[in-house]
PDB file of C-alpha atoms in Angstrom:
ATOM      1  CA  UNK Z   1       0.000   0.000   0.000  1.00 92.00           C
ATOM      2  CA  UNK Z   2       2.128   2.930  -1.197  1.00 95.00           C
ATOM      3  CA  UNK Z   3       1.033   6.460  -0.274  1.00 95.00           C
ATOM      4  CA  UNK Z   4       2.056  10.105  -0.383  1.00 97.00           C
ATOM      5  CA  UNK Z   5       1.216  13.032   1.888  1.00 97.00           C
ATOM      6  CA  UNK Z   6       1.737  16.765   1.584  1.00 98.00           C
ATOM      7  CA  UNK Z   7       0.988  19.471   4.186  1.00 98.00           C
ATOM      8  CA  UNK Z   8       1.015  23.268   4.175  1.00 98.00           C
ATOM      9  CA  UNK Z   9       0.923  25.626   7.175  1.00 98.00           C
ATOM     10  CA  UNK Z  10      -0.180  29.265   6.911  1.00 98.00           C
ATOM     11  CA  UNK Z  11       0.181  31.733   9.806  1.00 96.00           C
ATOM     12  CA  UNK Z  12      -1.148  35.279   9.865  1.00 95.00           C
ATOM     13  CA  UNK Z  13      -1.108  36.873  13.315  1.00 93.00           C
ATOM     14  CA  UNK Z  14      -3.451  34.904  15.537  1.00 93.00           C
ATOM     15  CA  UNK Z  15      -4.762  32.797  12.631  1.00 97.00           C
ATOM     16  CA  UNK Z  16      -3.283  29.417  11.646  1.00 97.00           C
ATOM     17  CA  UNK Z  17      -4.404  27.126   8.811  1.00 98.00           C
ATOM     18  CA  UNK Z  18      -2.950  23.667   8.287  1.00 98.00           C
ATOM     19  CA  UNK Z  19      -4.091  21.944   5.096  1.00 98.00           C
ATOM     20  CA  UNK Z  20      -3.081  18.509   3.898  1.00 97.00           C
ATOM     21  CA  UNK Z  21      -3.723  15.973   1.161  1.00 97.00           C
ATOM     22  CA  UNK Z  22      -2.992  12.263   1.180  1.00 97.00           C
ATOM     23  CA  UNK Z  23      -3.208   9.649  -1.597  1.00 97.00           C
ATOM     24  CA  UNK Z  24      -3.022   5.899  -0.947  1.00 96.00           C
ATOM     25  CA  UNK Z  25      -3.210   2.958  -3.292  1.00 96.00           C
ATOM     26  CA  UNK Z  26      -4.386  -0.291  -1.730  1.00 94.00           C
ATOM     27  CA  UNK Z  27      -3.985  -3.465  -3.782  1.00 94.00           C
ATOM     28  CA  UNK Z  28      -7.309  -4.802  -2.449  1.00 92.00           C
ATOM     29  CA  UNK Z  29      -9.514  -1.674  -2.421  1.00 94.00           C
ATOM     30  CA  UNK Z  30      -8.024   0.731  -4.971  1.00 94.00           C
ATOM     31  CA  UNK Z  31      -6.931   4.366  -4.655  1.00 96.00           C
ATOM     32  CA  UNK Z  32      -8.110   6.793  -1.977  1.00 96.00           C
ATOM     33  CA  UNK Z  33      -7.706  10.588  -1.913  1.00 97.00           C
ATOM     34  CA  UNK Z  34      -8.082  12.248   1.483  1.00 97.00           C
ATOM     35  CA  UNK Z  35      -7.978  16.052   1.920  1.00 98.00           C
ATOM     36  CA  UNK Z  36      -8.070  17.772   5.293  1.00 97.00           C
ATOM     37  CA  UNK Z  37      -7.876  21.267   6.798  1.00 98.00           C
ATOM     38  CA  UNK Z  38      -7.444  22.537  10.375  1.00 98.00           C
ATOM     39  CA  UNK Z  39      -8.127  26.183  11.288  1.00 98.00           C
ATOM     40  CA  UNK Z  40      -7.267  27.978  14.543  1.00 98.00           C
ATOM     41  CA  UNK Z  41      -8.041  31.562  15.500  1.00 97.00           C
ATOM     42  CA  UNK Z  42      -6.780  33.189  18.704  1.00 96.00           C
ATOM     43  CA  UNK Z  43      -9.480  35.617  19.855  1.00 94.00           C
ATOM     44  CA  UNK Z  44      -7.188  36.739  22.670  1.00 91.00           C
ATOM     45  CA  UNK Z  45      -4.275  35.491  24.745  1.00 91.00           C
ATOM     46  CA  UNK Z  46      -6.587  33.086  26.609  1.00 94.00           C
ATOM     47  CA  UNK Z  47      -9.309  32.287  24.049  1.00 96.00           C
ATOM     48  CA  UNK Z  48      -9.044  29.990  21.011  1.00 97.00           C
ATOM     49  CA  UNK Z  49     -11.513  28.801  18.370  1.00 98.00           C
ATOM     50  CA  UNK Z  50     -10.761  25.795  16.160  1.00 98.00           C
ATOM     51  CA  UNK Z  51     -12.436  24.165  13.153  1.00 98.00           C
ATOM     52  CA  UNK Z  52     -11.544  21.123  11.095  1.00 98.00           C
ATOM     53  CA  UNK Z  53     -12.822  19.117   8.141  1.00 98.00           C
ATOM     54  CA  UNK Z  54     -11.443  16.199   6.230  1.00 98.00           C
ATOM     55  CA  UNK Z  55     -11.808  12.745   4.808  1.00 97.00           C
ATOM     56  CA  UNK Z  56     -10.318   9.465   5.966  1.00 95.00           C
ATOM     57  CA  UNK Z  57     -10.405   5.772   5.221  1.00 96.00           C
ATOM     58  CA  UNK Z  58      -9.326   2.505   6.804  1.00 95.00           C
ATOM     59  CA  UNK Z  59      -9.427  -1.255   6.383  1.00 94.00           C
ATOM     60  CA  UNK Z  60     -11.934  -2.684   8.846  1.00 93.00           C
ATOM     61  CA  UNK Z  61     -11.275  -5.793  10.948  1.00 94.00           C
ATOM     62  CA  UNK Z  62     -14.809  -6.747  12.060  1.00 93.00           C
ATOM     63  CA  UNK Z  63     -13.757  -9.939  13.876  1.00 92.00           C
ATOM     64  CA  UNK Z  64     -11.423  -8.089  16.246  1.00 93.00           C
ATOM     65  CA  UNK Z  65     -13.769  -5.102  16.605  1.00 93.00           C
ATOM     66  CA  UNK Z  66     -16.679  -7.372  17.599  1.00 91.00           C
ATOM     67  CA  UNK Z  67     -14.742  -9.757  19.836  1.00 90.00           C
ATOM     68  CA  UNK Z  68     -17.278  -9.322  22.630  1.00 88.00           C
ATOM     69  CA  UNK Z  69     -20.065 -10.528  20.354  1.00 89.00           C
ATOM     70  CA  UNK Z  70     -17.975 -13.470  19.134  1.00 84.00           C
ATOM     71  CA  UNK Z  71     -17.715 -14.649  22.745  1.00 86.00           C
ATOM     72  CA  UNK Z  72     -21.469 -15.248  22.707  1.00 84.00           C
ATOM     73  CA  UNK Z  73     -23.375 -18.031  20.958  1.00 83.00           C
ATOM     74  CA  UNK Z  74     -24.158 -15.935  17.863  1.00 90.00           C
ATOM     75  CA  UNK Z  75     -23.246 -17.355  14.478  1.00 93.00           C
ATOM     76  CA  UNK Z  76     -21.211 -15.130  12.137  1.00 94.00           C
ATOM     77  CA  UNK Z  77     -22.773 -14.431   8.741  1.00 95.00           C
ATOM     78  CA  UNK Z  78     -20.684 -12.533   6.156  1.00 96.00           C
ATOM     79  CA  UNK Z  79     -23.319 -11.369   3.688  1.00 94.00           C
ATOM     80  CA  UNK Z  80     -21.029  -9.984   0.961  1.00 95.00           C
ATOM     81  CA  UNK Z  81     -17.438  -9.050   0.157  1.00 95.00           C
ATOM     82  CA  UNK Z  82     -16.539  -6.329   2.648  1.00 95.00           C
ATOM     83  CA  UNK Z  83     -15.178  -2.996   1.386  1.00 96.00           C
ATOM     84  CA  UNK Z  84     -12.896  -0.491   3.103  1.00 96.00           C
ATOM     85  CA  UNK Z  85     -14.470   2.192   5.289  1.00 97.00           C
ATOM     86  CA  UNK Z  86     -14.532   5.857   4.322  1.00 97.00           C
ATOM     87  CA  UNK Z  87     -15.903   8.910   6.140  1.00 97.00           C
ATOM     88  CA  UNK Z  88     -16.014  12.700   6.221  1.00 97.00           C
ATOM     89  CA  UNK Z  89     -15.344  14.469   9.511  1.00 97.00           C
ATOM     90  CA  UNK Z  90     -16.315  17.999  10.568  1.00 97.00           C
ATOM     91  CA  UNK Z  91     -15.746  19.715  13.890  1.00 98.00           C
ATOM     92  CA  UNK Z  92     -15.490  22.963  15.837  1.00 98.00           C
ATOM     93  CA  UNK Z  93     -13.943  23.654  19.232  1.00 98.00           C
ATOM     94  CA  UNK Z  94     -13.724  26.505  21.744  1.00 97.00           C
ATOM     95  CA  UNK Z  95     -11.296  26.973  24.668  1.00 97.00           C
ATOM     96  CA  UNK Z  96     -11.281  29.858  27.149  1.00 97.00           C
ATOM     97  CA  UNK Z  97      -9.042  30.323  30.194  1.00 95.00           C
ATOM     98  CA  UNK Z  98      -9.835  32.841  32.942  1.00 93.00           C
ATOM     99  CA  UNK Z  99      -9.397  33.682  36.622  1.00 90.00           C
ATOM    100  CA  UNK Z 100     -12.354  33.701  39.008  1.00 88.00           C
ATOM    101  CA  UNK Z 101     -12.455  33.624  42.805  1.00 85.00           C
ATOM    102  CA  UNK Z 102      -8.642  33.734  42.702  1.00 85.00           C
ATOM    103  CA  UNK Z 103      -8.638  30.405  40.845  1.00 88.00           C
ATOM    104  CA  UNK Z 104      -7.442  29.451  37.364  1.00 90.00           C
ATOM    105  CA  UNK Z 105     -10.232  28.052  35.189  1.00 93.00           C
ATOM    106  CA  UNK Z 106     -10.337  26.491  31.719  1.00 96.00           C
ATOM    107  CA  UNK Z 107     -13.618  25.982  29.868  1.00 97.00           C
ATOM    108  CA  UNK Z 108     -13.942  24.051  26.618  1.00 97.00           C
ATOM    109  CA  UNK Z 109     -16.652  22.996  24.175  1.00 98.00           C
ATOM    110  CA  UNK Z 110     -16.318  20.700  21.157  1.00 98.00           C
ATOM    111  CA  UNK Z 111     -18.769  19.443  18.535  1.00 98.00           C
ATOM    112  CA  UNK Z 112     -17.939  16.891  15.847  1.00 98.00           C
ATOM    113  CA  UNK Z 113     -19.805  14.989  13.152  1.00 98.00           C
ATOM    114  CA  UNK Z 114     -18.656  11.937  11.199  1.00 97.00           C
ATOM    115  CA  UNK Z 115     -20.553  10.791   8.109  1.00 97.00           C
ATOM    116  CA  UNK Z 116     -19.753   7.399   6.590  1.00 97.00           C
ATOM    117  CA  UNK Z 117     -19.968   6.890   2.844  1.00 96.00           C
ATOM    118  CA  UNK Z 118     -18.570   3.345   3.184  1.00 96.00           C
ATOM    119  CA  UNK Z 119     -18.707   1.251   6.339  1.00 97.00           C
ATOM    120  CA  UNK Z 120     -18.629  -2.359   7.486  1.00 97.00           C
ATOM    121  CA  UNK Z 121     -21.877  -2.849   9.429  1.00 97.00           C
ATOM    122  CA  UNK Z 122     -22.235  -5.424  12.212  1.00 96.00           C
ATOM    123  CA  UNK Z 123     -25.977  -6.097  12.380  1.00 96.00           C
ATOM    124  CA  UNK Z 124     -27.155  -7.602  15.686  1.00 94.00           C
ATOM    125  CA  UNK Z 125     -30.844  -6.783  15.144  1.00 93.00           C
ATOM    126  CA  UNK Z 126     -31.738  -8.911  12.123  1.00 93.00           C
ATOM    127  CA  UNK Z 127     -31.354 -12.239  13.918  1.00 92.00           C
ATOM    128  CA  UNK Z 128     -31.191 -12.884  17.657  1.00 90.00           C
ATOM    129  CA  UNK Z 129     -28.775 -15.793  17.143  1.00 92.00           C
ATOM    130  CA  UNK Z 130     -26.392 -14.303  14.549  1.00 94.00           C
ATOM    131  CA  UNK Z 131     -24.256 -11.278  13.725  1.00 95.00           C
ATOM    132  CA  UNK Z 132     -24.508 -10.243  10.067  1.00 96.00           C
ATOM    133  CA  UNK Z 133     -21.498  -8.456   8.547  1.00 96.00           C
ATOM    134  CA  UNK Z 134     -22.196  -6.408   5.424  1.00 97.00           C
ATOM    135  CA  UNK Z 135     -21.410  -3.131   3.701  1.00 97.00           C
ATOM    136  CA  UNK Z 136     -23.368   0.007   4.503  1.00 97.00           C
ATOM    137  CA  UNK Z 137     -26.591   0.449   2.518  1.00 96.00           C
ATOM    138  CA  UNK Z 138     -28.044   3.736   3.728  1.00 96.00           C
ATOM    139  CA  UNK Z 139     -26.993   6.461   6.159  1.00 97.00           C
ATOM    140  CA  UNK Z 140     -24.508   6.185   9.015  1.00 97.00           C
ATOM    141  CA  UNK Z 141     -23.255   9.054  11.162  1.00 97.00           C
ATOM    142  CA  UNK Z 142     -22.010  10.001  14.611  1.00 97.00           C
ATOM    143  CA  UNK Z 143     -22.533  13.351  16.354  1.00 98.00           C
ATOM    144  CA  UNK Z 144     -20.501  14.206  19.448  1.00 98.00           C
ATOM    145  CA  UNK Z 145     -20.731  17.192  21.778  1.00 98.00           C
ATOM    146  CA  UNK Z 146     -18.383  17.580  24.748  1.00 98.00           C
ATOM    147  CA  UNK Z 147     -18.290  20.221  27.485  1.00 98.00           C
ATOM    148  CA  UNK Z 148     -15.460  20.316  30.009  1.00 97.00           C
ATOM    149  CA  UNK Z 149     -14.361  22.517  32.881  1.00 97.00           C
ATOM    150  CA  UNK Z 150     -11.035  22.517  34.745  1.00 96.00           C
ATOM    151  CA  UNK Z 151     -10.147  24.426  37.900  1.00 95.00           C
ATOM    152  CA  UNK Z 152      -7.263  24.528  40.356  1.00 89.00           C
ATOM    153  CA  UNK Z 153      -9.208  24.027  43.600  1.00 87.00           C
ATOM    154  CA  UNK Z 154      -6.090  24.642  45.696  1.00 83.00           C
ATOM    155  CA  UNK Z 155      -2.493  24.927  44.533  1.00 79.00           C
ATOM    156  CA  UNK Z 156      -1.741  21.156  44.288  1.00 86.00           C
ATOM    157  CA  UNK Z 157      -5.315  19.930  43.582  1.00 91.00           C
ATOM    158  CA  UNK Z 158      -6.890  19.991  40.099  1.00 94.00           C
ATOM    159  CA  UNK Z 159     -10.562  19.246  39.361  1.00 96.00           C
ATOM    160  CA  UNK Z 160     -11.890  18.350  35.918  1.00 97.00           C
ATOM    161  CA  UNK Z 161     -15.534  17.879  34.929  1.00 98.00           C
ATOM    162  CA  UNK Z 162     -16.589  16.697  31.481  1.00 98.00           C
ATOM    163  CA  UNK Z 163     -19.877  15.724  29.835  1.00 98.00           C
ATOM    164  CA  UNK Z 164     -20.157  14.003  26.448  1.00 98.00           C
ATOM    165  CA  UNK Z 165     -23.263  13.405  24.310  1.00 98.00           C
ATOM    166  CA  UNK Z 166     -23.191  10.764  21.574  1.00 96.00           C
ATOM    167  CA  UNK Z 167     -25.715  10.416  18.762  1.00 97.00           C
ATOM    168  CA  UNK Z 168     -24.572   7.424  16.705  1.00 97.00           C
ATOM    169  CA  UNK Z 169     -26.911   5.946  14.098  1.00 97.00           C
ATOM    170  CA  UNK Z 170     -26.465   3.356  11.371  1.00 97.00           C
ATOM    171  CA  UNK Z 171     -28.769   1.748   8.816  1.00 97.00           C
ATOM    172  CA  UNK Z 172     -29.354  -1.903   9.687  1.00 95.00           C
ATOM    173  CA  UNK Z 173     -31.181  -3.880   6.960  1.00 92.00           C
ATOM    174  CA  UNK Z 174     -33.183  -0.826   5.863  1.00 93.00           C
ATOM    175  CA  UNK Z 175     -33.759   0.596   9.376  1.00 94.00           C
ATOM    176  CA  UNK Z 176     -31.841   3.572  10.786  1.00 96.00           C
ATOM    177  CA  UNK Z 177     -31.177   2.713  14.433  1.00 96.00           C
ATOM    178  CA  UNK Z 178     -28.991   3.898  17.255  1.00 96.00           C
ATOM    179  CA  UNK Z 179     -25.821   1.827  17.431  1.00 95.00           C
ATOM    180  CA  UNK Z 180     -26.193  -0.837  20.146  1.00 94.00           C
ATOM    181  CA  UNK Z 181     -24.280  -0.709  23.418  1.00 92.00           C
ATOM    182  CA  UNK Z 182     -23.153   2.915  22.847  1.00 95.00           C
ATOM    183  CA  UNK Z 183     -24.278   5.125  25.787  1.00 96.00           C
ATOM    184  CA  UNK Z 184     -25.796   8.412  24.645  1.00 96.00           C
ATOM    185  CA  UNK Z 185     -24.674  10.272  27.775  1.00 97.00           C
ATOM    186  CA  UNK Z 186     -21.330  10.121  29.611  1.00 98.00           C
ATOM    187  CA  UNK Z 187     -19.925  12.069  32.551  1.00 98.00           C
ATOM    188  CA  UNK Z 188     -16.380  12.304  33.943  1.00 98.00           C
ATOM    189  CA  UNK Z 189     -15.137  13.702  37.268  1.00 98.00           C
ATOM    190  CA  UNK Z 190     -11.378  13.727  37.899  1.00 97.00           C
ATOM    191  CA  UNK Z 191      -9.330  14.883  40.904  1.00 96.00           C
ATOM    192  CA  UNK Z 192      -5.543  15.089  40.510  1.00 96.00           C
ATOM    193  CA  UNK Z 193      -3.025  15.924  43.239  1.00 94.00           C
ATOM    194  CA  UNK Z 194       0.710  16.610  42.951  1.00 91.00           C
ATOM    195  CA  UNK Z 195       2.776  17.629  45.975  1.00 90.00           C
ATOM    196  CA  UNK Z 196       4.970  20.729  45.785  1.00 86.00           C
ATOM    197  CA  UNK Z 197       8.146  18.605  45.727  1.00 87.00           C
ATOM    198  CA  UNK Z 198       6.529  16.280  43.108  1.00 87.00           C
ATOM    199  CA  UNK Z 199       7.300  13.221  45.242  1.00 92.00           C
ATOM    200  CA  UNK Z 200       3.620  12.345  45.716  1.00 93.00           C
ATOM    201  CA  UNK Z 201       1.031  12.031  42.953  1.00 94.00           C
ATOM    202  CA  UNK Z 202      -2.569  10.883  43.307  1.00 96.00           C
ATOM    203  CA  UNK Z 203      -5.472  10.696  40.914  1.00 96.00           C
ATOM    204  CA  UNK Z 204      -9.120   9.579  41.156  1.00 97.00           C
ATOM    205  CA  UNK Z 205     -11.414   9.393  38.147  1.00 98.00           C
ATOM    206  CA  UNK Z 206     -15.102   8.533  38.083  1.00 98.00           C
ATOM    207  CA  UNK Z 207     -16.810   7.743  34.770  1.00 98.00           C
ATOM    208  CA  UNK Z 208     -20.588   7.507  34.491  1.00 98.00           C
ATOM    209  CA  UNK Z 209     -22.061   5.758  31.446  1.00 98.00           C
ATOM    210  CA  UNK Z 210     -25.737   6.187  30.661  1.00 97.00           C
ATOM    211  CA  UNK Z 211     -28.098   3.562  29.227  1.00 96.00           C
ATOM    212  CA  UNK Z 212     -27.359   2.039  25.813  1.00 95.00           C
ATOM    213  CA  UNK Z 213     -29.650   0.366  23.298  1.00 95.00           C
ATOM    214  CA  UNK Z 214     -29.882  -3.423  23.452  1.00 93.00           C
ATOM    215  CA  UNK Z 215     -30.327  -5.126  20.055  1.00 93.00           C
ATOM    216  CA  UNK Z 216     -33.645  -6.730  19.156  1.00 90.00           C
ATOM    217  CA  UNK Z 217     -33.785 -10.062  21.019  1.00 88.00           C
ATOM    218  CA  UNK Z 218     -37.427 -10.907  20.279  1.00 87.00           C
ATOM    219  CA  UNK Z 219     -36.278 -14.017  18.391  1.00 85.00           C
ATOM    220  CA  UNK Z 220     -34.614 -15.426  21.513  1.00 84.00           C
ATOM    221  CA  UNK Z 221     -37.162 -16.712  24.082  1.00 84.00           C
ATOM    222  CA  UNK Z 222     -34.416 -16.945  26.727  1.00 81.00           C
ATOM    223  CA  UNK Z 223     -33.952 -13.158  26.577  1.00 79.00           C
ATOM    224  CA  UNK Z 224     -37.440 -12.345  27.867  1.00 77.00           C
ATOM    225  CA  UNK Z 225     -37.283  -9.484  30.351  1.00 79.00           C
ATOM    226  CA  UNK Z 226     -33.980  -8.046  29.128  1.00 83.00           C
ATOM    227  CA  UNK Z 227     -35.691  -4.819  28.065  1.00 85.00           C
ATOM    228  CA  UNK Z 228     -34.543  -2.438  25.325  1.00 89.00           C
ATOM    229  CA  UNK Z 229     -31.784  -0.545  27.214  1.00 93.00           C
ATOM    230  CA  UNK Z 230     -28.833  -1.534  29.358  1.00 93.00           C
ATOM    231  CA  UNK Z 231     -28.666   0.042  32.843  1.00 94.00           C
ATOM    232  CA  UNK Z 232     -26.350   2.950  33.540  1.00 96.00           C
ATOM    233  CA  UNK Z 233     -23.191   2.248  35.555  1.00 97.00           C
ATOM    234  CA  UNK Z 234     -20.148   3.846  37.201  1.00 98.00           C
ATOM    235  CA  UNK Z 235     -16.448   3.055  36.823  1.00 98.00           C
ATOM    236  CA  UNK Z 236     -13.954   4.391  39.385  1.00 98.00           C
ATOM    237  CA  UNK Z 237     -10.173   4.471  38.884  1.00 97.00           C
ATOM    238  CA  UNK Z 238      -7.722   5.665  41.554  1.00 97.00           C
ATOM    239  CA  UNK Z 239      -3.945   5.624  41.859  1.00 97.00           C
ATOM    240  CA  UNK Z 240      -1.218   6.780  44.242  1.00 97.00           C
ATOM    241  CA  UNK Z 241       2.427   7.215  43.234  1.00 96.00           C
ATOM    242  CA  UNK Z 242       5.463   7.813  45.454  1.00 96.00           C
ATOM    243  CA  UNK Z 243       8.701   8.974  43.825  1.00 94.00           C
ATOM    244  CA  UNK Z 244      11.842   7.647  45.524  1.00 93.00           C
ATOM    245  CA  UNK Z 245      14.697   9.072  43.490  1.00 89.00           C
ATOM    246  CA  UNK Z 246      14.934   7.028  40.282  1.00 92.00           C
ATOM    247  CA  UNK Z 247      12.229   4.597  41.506  1.00 95.00           C
ATOM    248  CA  UNK Z 248       8.452   5.122  41.500  1.00 95.00           C
ATOM    249  CA  UNK Z 249       6.177   3.031  43.715  1.00 96.00           C
ATOM    250  CA  UNK Z 250       2.665   2.787  42.333  1.00 95.00           C
ATOM    251  CA  UNK Z 251      -0.622   1.606  43.888  1.00 97.00           C
ATOM    252  CA  UNK Z 252      -3.794   1.598  41.800  1.00 95.00           C
TER     253      UNK Z 252
END
């Protein structure tokens, strides 16, 4: 798979534009041309706006990407010769830093959309006892919005809050449905501590995942009562590190 890539950077004051173009020739799927552009405008010393757009492609590996499904009793049905995946991506972002209540704050907002023109679809809704792999026939897209806030609570203690909304939909056998097992709402709370001499580091992160759609299991009598959504759940990670010269002792 030979390829070539060229990139150009333009700077004018607080404005930066990075444009690129890539061409790849794959012996199995043919030639792909992928343009991209990234724009950044500094509205002030502490405020930045970004925008990006571009195309990308990849060779899918549906067996690895659906390993969790393969661990079940579902049969694997490959409906047709599978193509490469290709998508267009668009996004905007905003970052603003400020001081309030004698604290340093950072506030960010990002919104992105991915539209697939080619995609390998793993259909879990057509049959309750099989996963059907096929090419995309219809629409498939993913919208993402993220809001985050960071603040230095006290000198060595940092707090980060983030919320992410996912809207991911794919056409499954003529029906546009939300992708299964992908939570629409997610929340993150992180506390990070570093001592003044940098010999102690601690971090605690809580992730909340909202409900996700469960595929249609009406053809499986044993699945009665499963419902249409998975329950929400929490995941907590914590770690403590002690630096002893060239050695770090870690507990997590």
